[in-house]
mmCIF file of C-alpha atoms and ligand atoms in Angstrom:
data_model
loop_
_atom_site.group_PDB
_atom_site.id
_atom_site.type_symbol
_atom_site.label_atom_id
_atom_site.label_comp_id
_atom_site.label_asym_id
_atom_site.label_seq_id
_atom_site.Cartn_x
_atom_site.Cartn_y
_atom_site.Cartn_z
ATOM 1 C CA MET A 280 0.251 -0.029 0.108
ATOM 2 C CA SER A 281 1.557 3.540 -0.948
ATOM 3 C CA ASN A 282 1.513 6.739 1.175
ATOM 4 C CA LEU A 283 -0.929 8.302 -1.493
ATOM 5 C CA THR A 284 -4.480 7.459 -1.962
ATOM 6 C CA LEU A 285 -6.759 9.142 -4.472
ATOM 7 C CA TYR A 286 -10.553 9.013 -3.812
ATOM 8 C CA HIS A 287 -11.488 8.965 -7.553
ATOM 9 C CA ALA A 288 -14.487 8.415 -9.798
ATOM 10 C CA ALA A 289 -13.597 7.783 -13.486
ATOM 11 C CA PRO A 290 -13.957 10.398 -15.544
ATOM 12 C CA SER A 291 -14.442 13.385 -13.176
ATOM 13 C CA ARG A 292 -12.787 16.340 -11.899
ATOM 14 C CA SER A 293 -10.890 13.867 -10.017
ATOM 15 C CA SER A 294 -9.178 13.105 -13.111
ATOM 16 C CA ILE A 295 -7.076 16.350 -12.850
ATOM 17 C CA VAL A 296 -5.470 14.736 -9.717
ATOM 18 C CA HIS A 297 -5.225 11.513 -11.774
ATOM 19 C CA TRP A 298 -3.074 13.056 -14.256
ATOM 20 C CA MET A 299 -1.078 15.111 -11.661
ATOM 21 C CA LEU A 300 -0.196 11.801 -9.983
ATOM 22 C CA GLU A 301 1.135 10.366 -12.937
ATOM 23 C CA GLU A 302 3.156 13.701 -13.376
ATOM 24 C CA VAL A 303 4.626 13.226 -10.100
ATOM 25 C CA GLY A 304 5.695 9.705 -10.626
ATOM 26 C CA GLU A 305 5.143 8.503 -7.025
ATOM 27 C CA PRO A 306 3.373 5.252 -6.327
ATOM 28 C CA TYR A 307 -0.489 5.989 -5.241
ATOM 29 C CA ASP A 308 -3.242 3.794 -4.798
ATOM 30 C CA ILE A 309 -7.016 4.652 -6.333
ATOM 31 C CA HIS A 310 -10.094 4.269 -4.114
ATOM 32 C CA LEU A 311 -12.913 4.307 -6.762
ATOM 33 C CA LEU A 312 -16.361 5.591 -6.011
ATOM 34 C CA SER A 313 -19.258 5.094 -8.031
ATOM 35 C CA LEU A 314 -21.192 8.805 -8.103
ATOM 36 C CA LYS A 315 -23.807 7.014 -9.748
ATOM 37 C CA LYS A 316 -24.409 4.510 -6.930
ATOM 38 C CA GLY A 317 -24.189 7.847 -4.501
ATOM 39 C CA GLU A 318 -20.889 6.196 -2.676
ATOM 40 C CA ASN A 319 -19.494 9.763 -2.304
ATOM 41 C CA ARG A 320 -22.701 10.294 -0.091
ATOM 42 C CA ALA A 321 -22.049 7.354 2.221
ATOM 43 C CA ALA A 322 -21.024 8.074 5.637
ATOM 44 C CA ASP A 323 -17.682 6.357 5.349
ATOM 45 C CA TYR A 324 -16.778 8.876 2.380
ATOM 46 C CA LEU A 325 -18.550 11.897 4.071
ATOM 47 C CA ALA A 326 -15.886 11.269 6.796
ATOM 48 C CA VAL A 327 -13.015 11.910 4.326
ATOM 49 C CA ASN A 328 -14.584 14.837 2.466
ATOM 50 C CA PRO A 329 -17.973 16.139 3.940
ATOM 51 C CA MET A 330 -18.653 17.965 0.830
ATOM 52 C CA GLY A 331 -19.141 14.382 -0.730
ATOM 53 C CA LYS A 332 -17.251 15.300 -3.742
ATOM 54 C CA VAL A 333 -14.368 13.864 -5.716
ATOM 55 C CA PRO A 334 -11.352 14.307 -5.634
ATOM 56 C CA ALA A 335 -9.913 13.835 -2.038
ATOM 57 C CA LEU A 336 -6.254 12.684 -1.441
ATOM 58 C CA ARG A 337 -4.800 10.954 1.600
ATOM 59 C CA HIS A 338 -1.146 11.728 1.887
ATOM 60 C CA GLY A 339 -0.059 9.588 5.187
ATOM 61 C CA ASP A 340 -2.455 11.125 7.875
ATOM 62 C CA THR A 341 -3.229 14.327 5.713
ATOM 63 C CA VAL A 342 -6.529 14.607 3.419
ATOM 64 C CA ILE A 343 -6.587 17.328 1.005
ATOM 65 C CA THR A 344 -9.590 17.934 -0.974
ATOM 66 C CA GLU A 345 -10.378 20.627 -3.912
ATOM 67 C CA ALA A 346 -8.464 19.601 -7.125
ATOM 68 C CA ALA A 347 -6.242 22.683 -7.716
ATOM 69 C CA ALA A 348 -5.437 22.633 -3.922
ATOM 70 C CA ILE A 349 -4.511 18.953 -4.273
ATOM 71 C CA CYS A 350 -2.123 19.670 -7.254
ATOM 72 C CA ALA A 351 -0.462 22.783 -5.428
ATOM 73 C CA TYR A 352 0.135 20.313 -2.673
ATOM 74 C CA LEU A 353 1.583 17.386 -4.722
ATOM 75 C CA ALA A 354 3.873 19.939 -6.439
ATOM 76 C CA ASP A 355 5.170 21.192 -3.145
ATOM 77 C CA ALA A 356 5.371 17.954 -1.512
ATOM 78 C CA PHE A 357 7.397 16.368 -4.276
ATOM 79 C CA PRO A 358 9.788 19.095 -5.540
ATOM 80 C CA GLN A 359 11.817 16.715 -7.650
ATOM 81 C CA ALA A 360 9.122 16.596 -10.324
ATOM 82 C CA LYS A 361 9.548 20.042 -10.897
ATOM 83 C CA LEU A 362 5.992 20.902 -11.099
ATOM 84 C CA ASN A 363 6.265 23.776 -8.872
ATOM 85 C CA VAL A 364 7.648 27.209 -8.575
ATOM 86 C CA PRO A 365 9.409 27.753 -5.614
ATOM 87 C CA VAL A 366 8.744 30.503 -2.950
ATOM 88 C CA GLY A 367 11.349 33.285 -4.105
ATOM 89 C CA ASP A 368 10.969 32.441 -7.647
ATOM 90 C CA PRO A 369 9.342 35.788 -9.516
ATOM 91 C CA ARG A 370 7.234 33.261 -11.458
ATOM 92 C CA ARG A 371 5.709 31.897 -8.241
ATOM 93 C CA GLY A 372 3.095 35.106 -8.574
ATOM 94 C CA PRO A 373 1.678 33.945 -12.028
ATOM 95 C CA TYR A 374 2.216 30.270 -11.294
ATOM 96 C CA LEU A 375 -0.158 30.765 -8.091
ATOM 97 C CA LYS A 376 -2.527 32.888 -10.181
ATOM 98 C CA TRP A 377 -3.250 30.459 -12.659
ATOM 99 C CA LEU A 378 -3.888 27.595 -10.037
ATOM 100 C CA PHE A 379 -6.376 29.817 -8.842
ATOM 101 C CA PHE A 380 -7.786 30.990 -11.842
ATOM 102 C CA GLY A 381 -8.996 27.666 -12.995
ATOM 103 C CA PRO A 382 -11.472 26.763 -10.130
ATOM 104 C CA SER A 383 -12.269 30.711 -9.505
ATOM 105 C CA CYS A 384 -12.585 31.961 -13.026
ATOM 106 C CA ILE A 385 -12.674 29.160 -15.800
ATOM 107 C CA GLU A 386 -14.796 26.882 -14.262
ATOM 108 C CA PRO A 387 -17.793 29.310 -12.837
ATOM 109 C CA ALA A 388 -17.480 31.040 -16.338
ATOM 110 C CA ILE A 389 -18.414 27.695 -17.942
ATOM 111 C CA MET A 390 -20.824 26.579 -15.631
ATOM 112 C CA ASP A 391 -22.770 29.820 -15.723
ATOM 113 C CA ARG A 392 -22.851 29.576 -19.798
ATOM 114 C CA THR A 393 -23.898 25.828 -19.606
ATOM 115 C CA PHE A 394 -26.512 26.408 -16.907
ATOM 116 C CA PRO A 395 -27.500 30.104 -17.300
ATOM 117 C CA ARG A 396 -28.901 32.089 -14.099
ATOM 118 C CA VAL A 397 -32.384 33.459 -13.796
ATOM 119 C CA GLY A 398 -31.013 37.218 -14.136
ATOM 120 C CA THR A 399 -27.627 38.233 -14.651
ATOM 121 C CA PRO A 400 -25.572 39.013 -11.537
ATOM 122 C CA PRO A 401 -23.551 42.499 -12.132
ATOM 123 C CA ARG A 402 -20.066 41.937 -13.443
ATOM 124 C CA ALA A 403 -18.540 43.328 -10.482
ATOM 125 C CA ALA A 404 -20.222 40.896 -8.165
ATOM 126 C CA LEU A 405 -18.851 37.792 -10.373
ATOM 127 C CA GLY A 406 -15.480 36.580 -9.166
ATOM 128 C CA TYR A 407 -14.964 35.824 -12.886
ATOM 129 C CA GLY A 408 -16.075 39.180 -14.444
ATOM 130 C CA ASP A 409 -17.552 37.886 -17.577
ATOM 131 C CA TYR A 410 -17.475 34.893 -19.817
ATOM 132 C CA ASP A 411 -15.945 36.831 -22.651
ATOM 133 C CA THR A 412 -12.965 38.392 -20.813
ATOM 134 C CA VAL A 413 -12.212 34.908 -19.076
ATOM 135 C CA ILE A 414 -11.802 33.617 -22.656
ATOM 136 C CA GLU A 415 -9.640 36.384 -24.122
ATOM 137 C CA VAL A 416 -7.551 36.251 -21.022
ATOM 138 C CA VAL A 417 -6.702 32.539 -21.225
ATOM 139 C CA ALA A 418 -6.212 32.503 -24.718
ATOM 140 C CA ALA A 419 -3.700 35.340 -24.656
ATOM 141 C CA ALA A 420 -2.091 33.243 -21.749
ATOM 142 C CA VAL A 421 -1.756 29.975 -23.521
ATOM 143 C CA ARG A 422 -0.982 31.407 -26.934
ATOM 144 C CA ALA A 423 2.785 31.372 -26.837
ATOM 145 C CA GLY A 424 3.252 28.162 -25.191
ATOM 146 C CA PRO A 425 4.267 25.734 -24.835
ATOM 147 C CA TYR A 426 3.050 25.869 -21.504
ATOM 148 C CA ILE A 427 1.334 28.576 -19.263
ATOM 149 C CA LEU A 428 4.564 29.779 -17.800
ATOM 150 C CA GLY A 429 6.605 29.371 -20.644
ATOM 151 C CA GLU A 430 8.806 26.492 -21.199
ATOM 152 C CA GLN A 431 8.257 25.042 -17.680
ATOM 153 C CA PHE A 432 5.340 22.529 -17.452
ATOM 154 C CA THR A 433 3.864 23.016 -14.004
ATOM 155 C CA ALA A 434 0.902 21.888 -11.640
ATOM 156 C CA ALA A 435 -1.108 25.006 -13.075
ATOM 157 C CA ASP A 436 -0.897 23.466 -16.592
ATOM 158 C CA VAL A 437 -2.699 20.255 -15.107
ATOM 159 C CA VAL A 438 -5.296 22.580 -13.689
ATOM 160 C CA ILE A 439 -5.739 24.841 -16.576
ATOM 161 C CA GLY A 440 -5.330 22.069 -19.216
ATOM 162 C CA SER A 441 -7.967 20.027 -17.671
ATOM 163 C CA GLY A 442 -10.385 22.973 -17.388
ATOM 164 C CA LEU A 443 -9.927 23.797 -21.382
ATOM 165 C CA ARG A 444 -10.010 20.186 -22.205
ATOM 166 C CA PHE A 445 -13.321 19.615 -20.337
ATOM 167 C CA GLY A 446 -14.643 22.787 -20.921
ATOM 168 C CA MET A 447 -14.297 22.107 -24.724
ATOM 169 C CA MET A 448 -15.594 18.560 -24.662
ATOM 170 C CA PHE A 449 -18.922 19.710 -22.755
ATOM 171 C CA LYS A 450 -19.220 22.670 -25.045
ATOM 172 C CA GLY A 451 -18.962 25.214 -22.523
ATOM 173 C CA LEU A 452 -15.835 26.662 -24.043
ATOM 174 C CA PRO A 453 -15.291 27.492 -27.565
ATOM 175 C CA GLU A 454 -12.624 25.293 -29.759
ATOM 176 C CA ARG A 455 -10.632 28.541 -30.252
ATOM 177 C CA PRO A 456 -7.227 27.566 -32.059
ATOM 178 C CA GLU A 457 -5.097 28.613 -28.968
ATOM 179 C CA PHE A 458 -7.211 26.354 -26.543
ATOM 180 C CA VAL A 459 -7.111 23.406 -29.141
ATOM 181 C CA ALA A 460 -3.466 23.620 -29.348
ATOM 182 C CA TYR A 461 -2.568 24.099 -25.776
ATOM 183 C CA ALA A 462 -4.736 21.369 -24.873
ATOM 184 C CA GLY A 463 -3.178 19.026 -27.524
ATOM 185 C CA ARG A 464 0.212 19.966 -26.200
ATOM 186 C CA CYS A 465 -1.094 18.965 -22.411
ATOM 187 C CA ALA A 466 -2.896 15.577 -23.921
ATOM 188 C CA GLU A 467 0.223 14.515 -25.584
ATOM 189 C CA ARG A 468 2.041 14.437 -22.264
ATOM 190 C CA PRO A 469 2.857 10.534 -21.401
ATOM 191 C CA ALA A 470 1.518 11.239 -18.004
ATOM 192 C CA ALA A 471 -1.765 12.597 -19.214
ATOM 193 C CA LYS A 472 -1.973 9.540 -21.732
ATOM 194 C CA ARG A 473 -1.388 7.272 -18.926
ATOM 195 C CA ALA A 474 -3.910 8.854 -16.726
ATOM 196 C CA SER A 475 -6.452 8.904 -19.686
ATOM 197 C CA MET A 476 -5.939 5.306 -20.593
ATOM 198 C CA LYS A 477 -5.869 4.313 -16.970
ATOM 199 C CA ASP A 478 -9.429 6.230 -16.623
ATOM 200 C CA GLN A 479 -10.890 4.562 -19.457
ATOM 201 C CA GLU A 480 -10.347 1.093 -17.736
ATOM 202 C CA LEU A 481 -11.650 2.304 -14.627
ATOM 203 C CA ALA A 482 -14.874 3.892 -16.147
ATOM 204 C CA LYS A 483 -15.492 0.345 -17.524
ATOM 205 C CA GLY A 484 -16.211 -0.811 -13.821
HETATM 206 N N1 GSH B 506 -14.665 22.169 -5.828
HETATM 207 C C1 GSH B 506 -14.178 20.834 -6.282
HETATM 208 C C2 GSH B 506 -15.454 20.419 -7.074
HETATM 209 C C3 GSH B 506 -15.717 18.629 -7.020
HETATM 210 C C4 GSH B 506 -16.740 18.135 -7.675
HETATM 211 O O1 GSH B 506 -17.787 19.005 -8.194
HETATM 212 N N2 GSH B 506 -16.724 16.857 -8.198
HETATM 213 C C5 GSH B 506 -17.779 16.005 -8.782
HETATM 214 C C6 GSH B 506 -17.106 15.184 -9.956
HETATM 215 S S1 GSH B 506 -16.847 16.071 -11.378
HETATM 216 C C7 GSH B 506 -18.697 15.282 -7.648
HETATM 217 O O2 GSH B 506 -18.001 14.915 -6.825
HETATM 218 N N3 GSH B 506 -20.124 15.392 -7.845
HETATM 219 C C8 GSH B 506 -20.595 14.456 -7.168
HETATM 220 C C9 GSH B 506 -21.651 15.009 -6.317
HETATM 221 O O3 GSH B 506 -21.613 16.365 -6.041
HETATM 222 O O4 GSH B 506 -22.682 14.390 -5.651
HETATM 223 C C10 GSH B 506 -13.171 20.656 -6.976
HETATM 224 O O5 GSH B 506 -12.687 21.560 -7.694
HETATM 225 O O6 GSH B 506 -12.294 19.660 -6.385
#
């Protein structure tokens, strides 16, 4: 048994962490949950994540939830994988910005587009501002490439790359050439391919 356990439903937002674990390269176990059967709402899992959602990661005695937080945690916990930007490096600012931008701007923008609200809240009250601005900001960030911080692939790419991939897959994001090219580069990574193939097997049940 390894020191790392991913609570996972394949495929789902926990696939983001599955890919991240493959990038890290440490041994890990998967505790598979069926969302269809409601296993994420069972008492034993609510003791792990009271939100009743995947992913959750157990590392020794520590439990971390929220996909982007788990990616940031793993990048720091296993610095030899070179997926973080250390404190003191000026690129740490943009690195953290993109890690947070995924769950706080890209995902809510996609969700509001997919499931429109009754009445539009004022732009200033929405953390992501407005959908079109989010699209333009991300497109500008991934245009030059190869990765969001340039040459170094980091945990921020796992978060933003997953957001763009799932967003385009579910038609919540347009297939802009910048998004397609960047998501394609991410998908070509051996770790992303391994996670995706394992997810396909896991999804068969
Ligand atoms: N904010 C969470 C969201 C996690 C989430 O919504 N997971 C979905 C799977 S894609 C889930 O567990 N849904 C089951 C449910 O809510 O019953 C994160 O980013 O990790």
